[in-house]
């Protein structure tokens, strides 16, 4: 296991380096500079600003400086908000984005597993058809379309929930629903299919023959094994939810990292682009790594072996 963890850590570092490099190439390939839109600045002022932010240096020098800032996790000041450092913006926006993402994941997992189990227990019944019909709709409708519909129906027309910001529990309902519906549907369908398979296994039949209570058979025996595929896709779902918050934050005017990321792209604020990209990439890579480790811990049948001839 130790060798596997070390190997995965090396892969994580290489993956992050590739992401950083591609992001840098995409940034510098865009013509112009962040100061071209400054109407009040003449060419001399723009040249001084570019020199201040090292934008007048050769690309390989800029690239090395970016790598240094990543290694020290100090991305310097924002170009468009010079009074704030990138680290300050990350510290201000990430807790809100993280809270939205974690609430979404909890809602998606609990609701999806519940729907999947109920659909499997009521196979080919009304509950099964309703749950799977909802799952199909949840997968088919993009979260930004669903967010617009929720705002129109539950915030504008009926005024049940507030429409924007992130200042009370009621403000969390609509963005959470918009983000959680898709992952919830995926988890529900996967849980249903695996539960149907598990319920036909011999050890489940044996548990029933012994007269165990139905809820014990479902919770203690069937559900544990049925959830293994769900754990497998959690890394992908985490990535989708946490990156999907960018769009939802813009729609609901939530002051999270999505706001700064979108603004930095529109304004070509290079330090903020690099800071948010590196931060989110690192976070998602770590989450994927933890999911892999959790998967091997939850299923004792999964062991990490050395290849023949190693060591």
Coordinates of C-alpha atoms in Angstrom, one line a residue:
X1 CA 0.0 0.0 0.0
X2 CA 2.9 2.4 0.8
X3 CA 4.4 1.8 -2.6
X4 CA 1.0 2.4 -4.2
X5 CA 0.5 5.7 -2.3
X6 CA 4.0 6.9 -3.3
X7 CA 3.3 6.1 -7.0
X8 CA 0.0 7.9 -6.9
X9 CA 1.6 10.9 -5.3
X10 CA 4.1 11.1 -8.2
X11 CA 1.3 10.8 -10.7
X12 CA -0.6 13.5 -8.9
X13 CA 2.4 15.9 -9.2
X14 CA 2.9 15.1 -12.9
X15 CA -0.8 15.6 -13.5
X16 CA -0.8 19.0 -11.8
X17 CA 2.3 20.1 -13.7
X18 CA 0.5 19.2 -17.0
X19 CA -2.5 21.2 -16.0
X20 CA -0.4 24.2 -15.0
X21 CA 1.6 24.0 -18.2
X22 CA -1.5 23.8 -20.5
X23 CA -3.2 26.6 -18.6
X24 CA -0.1 28.8 -19.0
X25 CA 0.1 28.0 -22.8
X26 CA -3.6 28.9 -23.2
X27 CA -3.1 32.2 -21.4
X28 CA -0.1 33.4 -23.3
X29 CA -1.6 32.3 -26.6
X30 CA -4.3 34.9 -26.4
X31 CA -3.3 38.1 -28.2
X32 CA -2.9 41.3 -26.2
X33 CA -2.4 41.9 -22.5
X34 CA -4.7 42.5 -19.5
X35 CA -4.1 46.2 -19.8
X36 CA -5.3 46.7 -23.4
X37 CA -8.7 47.7 -22.2
X38 CA -7.4 50.4 -19.9
X39 CA -8.7 53.5 -21.7
X40 CA -6.9 56.0 -19.4
X41 CA -3.5 54.3 -19.8
X42 CA -1.1 55.4 -22.5
X43 CA 1.5 53.0 -24.0
X44 CA 4.1 54.0 -21.4
X45 CA 1.8 53.3 -18.5
X46 CA 0.8 50.0 -20.0
X47 CA 4.5 49.1 -20.5
X48 CA 5.3 49.9 -16.9
X49 CA 2.4 47.8 -15.7
X50 CA 3.4 44.8 -17.8
X51 CA 7.0 45.2 -16.5
X52 CA 5.6 45.3 -12.9
X53 CA 3.8 42.0 -13.4
X54 CA 6.6 40.4 -15.4
X55 CA 4.5 40.3 -18.6
X56 CA 7.3 41.9 -20.6
X57 CA 9.7 39.0 -20.0
X58 CA 10.1 36.0 -22.3
X59 CA 7.5 33.3 -22.0
X60 CA 9.9 30.8 -20.5
X61 CA 10.8 33.3 -17.7
X62 CA 7.1 33.9 -17.0
X63 CA 6.6 30.1 -16.9
X64 CA 9.4 29.6 -14.4
X65 CA 8.1 32.4 -12.2
X66 CA 4.7 30.8 -12.3
X67 CA 6.2 27.5 -11.2
X68 CA 8.0 29.3 -8.4
X69 CA 4.7 30.9 -7.2
X70 CA 3.0 27.5 -7.3
X71 CA 5.8 25.9 -5.3
X72 CA 5.6 28.6 -2.6
X73 CA 1.8 28.9 -3.0
X74 CA 2.1 32.6 -3.3
X75 CA 0.5 33.9 -6.5
X76 CA 1.0 37.6 -5.7
X77 CA -1.5 40.4 -6.2
X78 CA -4.4 40.3 -8.5
X79 CA -3.9 42.5 -11.7
X80 CA -7.4 43.9 -11.6
X81 CA -7.7 44.1 -7.8
X82 CA -4.2 45.1 -6.8
X83 CA -5.3 45.7 -3.2
X84 CA -6.0 42.0 -2.8
X85 CA -3.7 39.1 -3.2
X86 CA -4.8 35.9 -5.0
X87 CA -4.4 34.0 -1.8
X88 CA -6.8 36.4 -0.1
X89 CA -9.4 35.9 -2.9
X90 CA -8.9 32.1 -2.6
X91 CA -9.4 32.3 1.2
X92 CA -12.5 34.4 0.7
X93 CA -14.2 32.4 -2.0
X94 CA -13.2 28.8 -1.4
X95 CA -15.1 28.3 1.9
X96 CA -18.3 29.3 0.2
X97 CA -17.7 27.1 -2.8
X98 CA -16.7 24.2 -0.6
X99 CA -19.8 24.5 1.6
X100 CA -22.0 24.5 -1.5
X101 CA -20.1 21.5 -2.9
X102 CA -20.3 19.5 0.3
X103 CA -24.0 20.2 0.9
X104 CA -24.6 19.1 -2.7
X105 CA -22.6 15.9 -2.3
X106 CA -24.4 15.0 0.9
X107 CA -27.9 15.6 -0.6
X108 CA -27.0 13.8 -3.9
X109 CA -25.5 10.7 -2.1
X110 CA -28.3 10.3 0.5
X111 CA -31.1 11.0 -1.9
X112 CA -29.6 8.9 -4.7
X113 CA -29.0 5.9 -2.5
X114 CA -32.5 6.1 -1.0
X115 CA -34.1 6.3 -4.4
X116 CA -32.0 3.5 -5.8
X117 CA -32.8 1.1 -2.9
X118 CA -36.5 1.9 -3.0
X119 CA -36.6 1.3 -6.8
X120 CA -34.7 -2.0 -6.4
X121 CA -37.1 -3.2 -3.6
X122 CA -40.1 -2.2 -5.7
X123 CA -38.7 -3.6 -8.9
X124 CA -41.1 -3.1 -11.9
X125 CA -43.5 -1.3 -9.6
X126 CA -44.8 2.2 -9.4
X127 CA -41.9 3.4 -7.1
X128 CA -39.4 1.9 -9.5
X129 CA -40.9 3.6 -12.5
X130 CA -41.2 7.0 -10.8
X131 CA -37.7 6.9 -9.4
X132 CA -36.1 5.9 -12.7
X133 CA -38.2 8.4 -14.6
X134 CA -36.9 11.1 -12.3
X135 CA -33.4 9.8 -12.8
X136 CA -33.7 10.1 -16.5
X137 CA -34.9 13.7 -16.3
X138 CA -32.1 14.5 -13.8
X139 CA -29.4 13.2 -16.1
X140 CA -31.0 14.8 -19.2
X141 CA -31.4 18.4 -17.9
X142 CA -28.2 20.4 -17.5
X143 CA -27.8 22.1 -14.1
X144 CA -27.7 25.6 -15.6
X145 CA -31.1 25.0 -17.3
X146 CA -32.5 23.5 -14.1
X147 CA -31.2 26.4 -12.2
X148 CA -33.1 28.8 -14.5
X149 CA -36.3 26.8 -14.1
X150 CA -36.0 26.7 -10.4
X151 CA -35.4 30.5 -10.2
X152 CA -38.4 31.2 -12.4
X153 CA -40.8 28.8 -10.7
X154 CA -39.8 28.9 -7.0
X155 CA -38.2 32.3 -6.7
X156 CA -39.9 34.6 -9.2
X157 CA -43.4 33.2 -9.7
X158 CA -44.1 31.8 -6.2
X159 CA -41.5 33.7 -4.1
X160 CA -40.9 30.6 -1.9
X161 CA -37.1 30.9 -1.9
X162 CA -34.8 33.9 -2.3
X163 CA -33.2 34.2 -5.7
X164 CA -29.6 35.1 -5.1
X165 CA -26.6 35.5 -2.7
X166 CA -25.6 33.0 0.1
X167 CA -26.6 34.5 3.4
X168 CA -29.1 32.1 4.9
X169 CA -30.2 28.4 4.7
X170 CA -33.0 29.4 2.3
X171 CA -30.5 30.8 -0.1
X172 CA -28.8 27.4 -0.2
X173 CA -31.8 25.4 -1.4
X174 CA -32.1 26.3 -5.1
X175 CA -28.4 26.1 -6.0
X176 CA -28.1 22.9 -4.1
X177 CA -31.0 21.4 -5.9
X178 CA -29.6 22.6 -9.3
X179 CA -26.3 21.0 -8.6
X180 CA -27.4 17.8 -6.8
X181 CA -30.1 16.6 -9.2
X182 CA -27.8 15.2 -11.9
X183 CA -25.4 13.3 -9.5
X184 CA -28.4 12.1 -7.5
X185 CA -29.9 10.6 -10.6
X186 CA -26.7 8.8 -11.5
X187 CA -26.3 7.4 -8.0
X188 CA -30.0 6.3 -8.0
X189 CA -29.6 4.4 -11.2
X190 CA -26.3 2.8 -10.2
X191 CA -27.6 1.8 -6.8
X192 CA -30.8 0.3 -8.2
X193 CA -28.9 -1.9 -10.7
X194 CA -26.3 -3.1 -8.2
X195 CA -28.9 -3.7 -5.5
X196 CA -30.9 -5.9 -7.9
X197 CA -27.8 -7.9 -8.6
X198 CA -26.8 -8.2 -4.9
X199 CA -30.3 -9.3 -3.8
X200 CA -30.0 -12.4 -6.0
X201 CA -26.7 -13.5 -4.4
X202 CA -26.6 -16.8 -2.4
X203 CA -25.6 -15.1 0.9
X204 CA -28.7 -12.9 0.7
X205 CA -30.8 -16.0 0.2
X206 CA -29.1 -17.6 3.2
X207 CA -29.8 -14.6 5.4
X208 CA -33.4 -14.7 4.5
X209 CA -33.5 -18.5 5.2
X210 CA -32.1 -17.8 8.6
X211 CA -35.0 -15.5 9.3
X212 CA -33.1 -12.2 9.6
X213 CA -35.2 -9.1 9.6
X214 CA -35.6 -7.6 6.1
X215 CA -34.1 -4.3 7.2
X216 CA -31.0 -6.1 8.6
X217 CA -30.6 -8.0 5.3
X218 CA -30.8 -4.7 3.3
X219 CA -28.7 -2.5 5.5
X220 CA -26.0 -4.9 6.9
X221 CA -25.6 -7.3 4.0
X222 CA -27.0 -6.0 0.6
X223 CA -26.4 -2.3 0.8
X224 CA -22.7 -2.5 1.8
X225 CA -21.8 -4.4 -1.3
X226 CA -24.2 -2.5 -3.5
X227 CA -22.5 0.8 -2.6
X228 CA -19.1 -0.2 -3.9
X229 CA -19.7 1.0 -7.5
X230 CA -21.1 4.2 -6.0
X231 CA -17.8 4.8 -4.2
X232 CA -16.0 4.0 -7.5
X233 CA -17.6 6.9 -9.3
X234 CA -17.5 9.4 -6.4
X235 CA -14.2 10.8 -7.6
X236 CA -15.8 11.7 -11.0
X237 CA -18.9 13.1 -9.3
X238 CA -16.9 15.2 -6.9
X239 CA -15.0 16.7 -9.8
X240 CA -18.3 17.4 -11.7
X241 CA -20.0 19.0 -8.6
X242 CA -17.1 21.1 -7.6
X243 CA -16.4 22.4 -11.1
X244 CA -20.1 22.8 -11.8
X245 CA -20.3 25.3 -8.9
X246 CA -18.6 27.9 -11.1
X247 CA -21.7 28.2 -13.4
X248 CA -24.2 27.9 -10.6
X249 CA -22.4 30.5 -8.5
X250 CA -22.7 32.9 -11.4
X251 CA -26.4 32.2 -11.9
X252 CA -27.3 32.6 -8.2
X253 CA -24.8 35.4 -7.6
X254 CA -23.0 33.4 -4.9
X255 CA -19.7 35.0 -3.9
X256 CA -17.6 31.9 -4.2
X257 CA -14.5 31.0 -6.3
X258 CA -16.6 30.7 -9.4
X259 CA -17.1 34.4 -9.3
X260 CA -13.4 35.2 -9.2
X261 CA -12.6 32.5 -11.8
X262 CA -15.1 33.8 -14.4
X263 CA -14.1 37.4 -13.7
X264 CA -10.4 36.6 -14.0
X265 CA -11.0 35.0 -17.5
X266 CA -13.1 37.9 -18.7
X267 CA -10.5 40.4 -17.4
X268 CA -7.4 38.3 -18.2
X269 CA -6.3 38.5 -14.7
X270 CA -3.4 36.0 -15.0
X271 CA -2.5 35.5 -11.4
X272 CA -6.1 34.8 -10.4
X273 CA -6.5 32.4 -13.3
X274 CA -3.4 30.5 -12.3
X275 CA -4.3 30.6 -8.6
X276 CA -7.8 29.2 -9.0
X277 CA -6.7 26.6 -11.6
X278 CA -3.9 25.3 -9.4
X279 CA -6.0 25.4 -6.3
X280 CA -9.0 23.6 -7.8
X281 CA -6.8 21.1 -9.7
X282 CA -4.9 20.2 -6.6
X283 CA -8.1 19.8 -4.6
X284 CA -9.8 17.6 -7.1
X285 CA -6.6 15.4 -7.6
X286 CA -6.4 15.0 -3.8
X287 CA -10.1 14.1 -3.7
X288 CA -9.7 11.5 -6.4
X289 CA -6.7 10.0 -4.5
X290 CA -8.7 9.8 -1.3
X291 CA -11.6 8.1 -3.0
X292 CA -9.2 5.4 -4.4
X293 CA -7.8 4.8 -1.0
X294 CA -11.3 4.7 0.6
X295 CA -12.3 2.2 -2.1
X296 CA -9.5 -0.2 -1.2
X297 CA -10.3 0.1 2.5
X298 CA -14.0 -0.5 2.2
X299 CA -13.6 -3.6 0.0
X300 CA -11.1 -5.9 1.7
X301 CA -10.9 -8.1 -1.4
X302 CA -9.0 -5.3 -3.2
X303 CA -5.3 -5.5 -2.5
X304 CA -2.4 -3.6 -4.0
X305 CA 0.3 -6.0 -5.2
X306 CA 3.7 -5.4 -6.6
X307 CA 4.2 -6.6 -10.1
X308 CA 6.2 -9.7 -10.6
X309 CA 9.9 -8.9 -10.8
X310 CA 9.7 -5.7 -8.7
X311 CA 11.7 -5.3 -5.5

